[in-house]
PDB file of C-alpha atoms in Angstrom:
ATOM      1  CA  GLN A 813     146.483 144.871  56.401  1.00  0.00           C
ATOM      2  CA  VAL A 814     146.044 148.454  58.056  1.00  0.00           C
ATOM      3  CA  GLN A 815     146.782 149.727  61.261  1.00  0.00           C
ATOM      4  CA  LEU A 816     144.826 152.197  63.020  1.00  0.00           C
ATOM      5  CA  ILE A 817     146.039 154.211  66.165  1.00  0.00           C
ATOM      6  CA  GLU A 818     143.972 156.401  67.975  1.00  0.00           C
ATOM      7  CA  SER A 819     144.657 159.320  70.140  1.00  0.00           C
ATOM      8  CA  GLY A 820     143.451 162.374  71.948  1.00  0.00           C
ATOM      9  CA  GLY A 821     141.359 160.691  74.384  1.00  0.00           C
ATOM     10  CA  GLY A 822     141.119 162.041  78.099  1.00  0.00           C
ATOM     11  CA  LEU A 823     139.126 163.487  80.835  1.00  0.00           C
ATOM     12  CA  VAL A 824     137.204 166.955  80.032  1.00  0.00           C
ATOM     13  CA  GLN A 825     134.464 168.815  82.075  1.00  0.00           C
ATOM     14  CA  ALA A 826     130.684 168.532  80.773  1.00  0.00           C
ATOM     15  CA  GLY A 827     130.578 171.593  77.939  1.00  0.00           C
ATOM     16  CA  GLY A 828     134.179 170.921  76.848  1.00  0.00           C
ATOM     17  CA  SER A 829     135.896 169.779  73.736  1.00  0.00           C
ATOM     18  CA  LEU A 830     138.421 166.866  72.876  1.00  0.00           C
ATOM     19  CA  ARG A 831     139.757 166.067  69.172  1.00  0.00           C
ATOM     20  CA  LEU A 832     140.223 162.627  68.377  1.00  0.00           C
ATOM     21  CA  SER A 833     142.657 161.438  65.775  1.00  0.00           C
ATOM     22  CA  CYS A 834     142.971 158.084  64.097  1.00  0.00           C
ATOM     23  CA  ALA A 835     146.053 157.516  61.946  1.00  0.00           C
ATOM     24  CA  ALA A 836     146.223 154.727  59.303  1.00  0.00           C
ATOM     25  CA  SER A 837     149.386 152.952  58.080  1.00  0.00           C
ATOM     26  CA  GLY A 838     150.607 149.848  56.498  1.00  0.00           C
ATOM     27  CA  ARG A 839     148.054 149.948  54.131  1.00  0.00           C
ATOM     28  CA  THR A 840     147.650 147.354  51.423  1.00  0.00           C
ATOM     29  CA  PHE A 841     143.912 147.821  51.462  1.00  0.00           C
ATOM     30  CA  THR A 842     142.464 150.975  50.403  1.00  0.00           C
ATOM     31  CA  PRO A 843     139.563 152.304  53.008  1.00  0.00           C
ATOM     32  CA  TYR A 844     136.436 153.381  51.352  1.00  0.00           C
ATOM     33  CA  VAL A 845     134.438 154.529  54.573  1.00  0.00           C
ATOM     34  CA  MET A 846     136.426 155.474  57.935  1.00  0.00           C
ATOM     35  CA  GLY A 847     134.143 155.406  61.161  1.00  0.00           C
ATOM     36  CA  TRP A 848     134.157 156.040  64.806  1.00  0.00           C
ATOM     37  CA  PHE A 849     132.052 154.070  67.269  1.00  0.00           C
ATOM     38  CA  ARG A 850     131.829 154.369  71.129  1.00  0.00           C
ATOM     39  CA  GLN A 851     131.279 151.637  73.550  1.00  0.00           C
ATOM     40  CA  VAL A 852     130.677 151.453  77.295  1.00  0.00           C
ATOM     41  CA  PRO A 853     130.709 148.289  79.661  1.00  0.00           C
ATOM     42  CA  GLY A 854     127.834 146.197  79.404  1.00  0.00           C
ATOM     43  CA  LYS A 855     126.490 147.702  75.804  1.00  0.00           C
ATOM     44  CA  GLU A 856     127.113 147.193  72.272  1.00  0.00           C
ATOM     45  CA  ARG A 857     129.147 149.257  70.236  1.00  0.00           C
ATOM     46  CA  GLU A 858     127.448 152.237  68.868  1.00  0.00           C
ATOM     47  CA  PHE A 859     128.005 153.914  65.783  1.00  0.00           C
ATOM     48  CA  VAL A 860     129.022 157.716  66.380  1.00  0.00           C
ATOM     49  CA  ALA A 861     130.112 159.304  62.772  1.00  0.00           C
ATOM     50  CA  ALA A 862     131.439 158.054  59.287  1.00  0.00           C
ATOM     51  CA  PHE A 863     133.541 159.772  56.487  1.00  0.00           C
ATOM     52  CA  VAL A 864     134.008 158.812  53.061  1.00  0.00           C
ATOM     53  CA  TRP A 865     137.470 159.402  51.589  1.00  0.00           C
ATOM     54  CA  ARG A 866     136.383 160.251  48.053  1.00  0.00           C
ATOM     55  CA  GLY A 867     133.804 162.766  48.291  1.00  0.00           C
ATOM     56  CA  GLY A 868     133.972 163.655  51.866  1.00  0.00           C
ATOM     57  CA  MET A 869     130.621 162.608  52.577  1.00  0.00           C
ATOM     58  CA  THR A 870     129.837 161.996  56.423  1.00  0.00           C
ATOM     59  CA  TRP A 871     127.139 160.846  58.567  1.00  0.00           C
ATOM     60  CA  TYR A 872     126.506 161.172  62.263  1.00  0.00           C
ATOM     61  CA  ALA A 873     124.390 159.630  64.982  1.00  0.00           C
ATOM     62  CA  ASP A 874     121.391 161.763  66.037  1.00  0.00           C
ATOM     63  CA  SER A 875     122.715 161.643  69.414  1.00  0.00           C
ATOM     64  CA  VAL A 876     126.074 163.841  68.139  1.00  0.00           C
ATOM     65  CA  LYS A 877     124.645 165.786  65.534  1.00  0.00           C
ATOM     66  CA  GLY A 878     125.715 169.298  65.590  1.00  0.00           C
ATOM     67  CA  ARG A 879     128.308 168.813  68.259  1.00  0.00           C
ATOM     68  CA  PHE A 880     130.883 166.178  66.550  1.00  0.00           C
ATOM     69  CA  THR A 881     132.400 166.749  63.311  1.00  0.00           C
ATOM     70  CA  ILE A 882     134.397 164.039  61.222  1.00  0.00           C
ATOM     71  CA  SER A 883     136.833 164.850  59.046  1.00  0.00           C
ATOM     72  CA  GLY A 884     140.141 163.544  56.995  1.00  0.00           C
ATOM     73  CA  ASP A 885     143.398 165.042  56.501  1.00  0.00           C
ATOM     74  CA  ASN A 886     144.554 165.803  52.363  1.00  0.00           C
ATOM     75  CA  ALA A 887     147.106 163.037  52.738  1.00  0.00           C
ATOM     76  CA  GLY A 888     144.473 160.249  53.375  1.00  0.00           C
ATOM     77  CA  ASN A 889     146.177 159.030  56.501  1.00  0.00           C
ATOM     78  CA  THR A 890     144.303 160.418  59.548  1.00  0.00           C
ATOM     79  CA  VAL A 891     140.872 160.965  60.461  1.00  0.00           C
ATOM     80  CA  TYR A 892     139.552 163.315  63.234  1.00  0.00           C
ATOM     81  CA  LEU A 893     136.553 163.378  65.206  1.00  0.00           C
ATOM     82  CA  GLN A 894     136.119 166.909  66.694  1.00  0.00           C
ATOM     83  CA  MET A 895     133.849 166.722  69.773  1.00  0.00           C
ATOM     84  CA  ASN A 896     132.153 169.842  71.174  1.00  0.00           C
ATOM     85  CA  SER A 897     129.946 170.512  73.856  1.00  0.00           C
ATOM     86  CA  LEU A 898     130.691 167.143  75.501  1.00  0.00           C
ATOM     87  CA  LYS A 899     127.920 165.668  77.829  1.00  0.00           C
ATOM     88  CA  PRO A 900     128.400 162.945  80.490  1.00  0.00           C
ATOM     89  CA  GLU A 901     126.827 160.166  78.370  1.00  0.00           C
ATOM     90  CA  ASP A 902     129.321 160.932  75.620  1.00  0.00           C
ATOM     91  CA  MET A 903     131.719 159.001  78.001  1.00  0.00           C
ATOM     92  CA  ALA A 904     132.939 155.893  76.633  1.00  0.00           C
ATOM     93  CA  VAL A 905     135.957 154.119  74.670  1.00  0.00           C
ATOM     94  CA  TYR A 906     136.189 155.457  71.139  1.00  0.00           C
ATOM     95  CA  TYR A 907     137.329 153.388  68.506  1.00  0.00           C
ATOM     96  CA  CYS A 908     138.399 154.036  65.027  1.00  0.00           C
ATOM     97  CA  ALA A 909     137.304 151.769  62.176  1.00  0.00           C
ATOM     98  CA  ALA A 910     138.230 151.385  58.472  1.00  0.00           C
ATOM     99  CA  GLY A 911     135.701 149.706  55.964  1.00  0.00           C
ATOM    100  CA  GLY A 912     135.600 148.838  52.187  1.00  0.00           C
ATOM    101  CA  PRO A 913     133.082 149.721  49.556  1.00  0.00           C
ATOM    102  CA  GLY A 914     130.318 147.606  51.515  1.00  0.00           C
ATOM    103  CA  ALA A 915     130.493 150.230  54.548  1.00  0.00           C
ATOM    104  CA  LEU A 916     129.356 152.928  52.208  1.00  0.00           C
ATOM    105  CA  VAL A 917     125.911 151.619  52.974  1.00  0.00           C
ATOM    106  CA  ARG A 918     126.111 150.016  55.982  1.00  0.00           C
ATOM    107  CA  TYR A 919     128.195 152.559  57.674  1.00  0.00           C
ATOM    108  CA  ARG A 920     126.171 152.411  61.040  1.00  0.00           C
ATOM    109  CA  ASP A 921     126.854 148.736  61.157  1.00  0.00           C
ATOM    110  CA  SER A 922     130.048 147.871  63.259  1.00  0.00           C
ATOM    111  CA  TYR A 923     130.130 144.538  61.013  1.00  0.00           C
ATOM    112  CA  ALA A 924     130.744 146.403  58.126  1.00  0.00           C
ATOM    113  CA  TYR A 925     133.964 147.276  59.067  1.00  0.00           C
ATOM    114  CA  ASP A 926     137.400 145.374  58.630  1.00  0.00           C
ATOM    115  CA  TYR A 927     139.841 147.057  60.594  1.00  0.00           C
ATOM    116  CA  TRP A 928     139.578 148.505  64.151  1.00  0.00           C
ATOM    117  CA  GLY A 929     142.090 150.412  66.160  1.00  0.00           C
ATOM    118  CA  GLN A 930     142.806 149.833  69.988  1.00  0.00           C
ATOM    119  CA  GLY A 931     140.274 152.588  71.464  1.00  0.00           C
ATOM    120  CA  THR A 932     140.790 155.819  73.309  1.00  0.00           C
ATOM    121  CA  GLN A 933     138.977 156.470  76.596  1.00  0.00           C
ATOM    122  CA  VAL A 934     136.836 159.467  76.738  1.00  0.00           C
ATOM    123  CA  THR A 935     135.713 160.574  80.247  1.00  0.00           C
ATOM    124  CA  VAL A 936     133.371 163.674  80.766  1.00  0.00           C
ATOM    125  CA  SER A 937     132.721 164.695  84.507  1.00  0.00           C
ATOM    126  CA  SER A 938     129.487 166.617  85.128  1.00  0.00           C
TER     127      SER A 938
END
């Protein structure tokens, strides 16, 4: 069992920055891939970024490439999403997710992840 707790969401003006954190605890499962997804009402959950603990490989959605950075701490407990140059279209509930080896290939697919956090709201004002 893995518990994921997100933090760092809030209200920011367009062009501003936020850093989201996802703390993992209670692990009897070793996550291979950590992902960030986002969702707005009425739409499907959307892939944002993913990070591989072993090797540090990262992937990004085209819509956030160059503006967002995903990273993990050395202890292997916390994953971050640094969001810069935020746009109104980035406004959503952001979710952290943990996946096993299957997520290495299907990292864009929310169904590839085994555990999810409760979500944190990001609001961007124009």
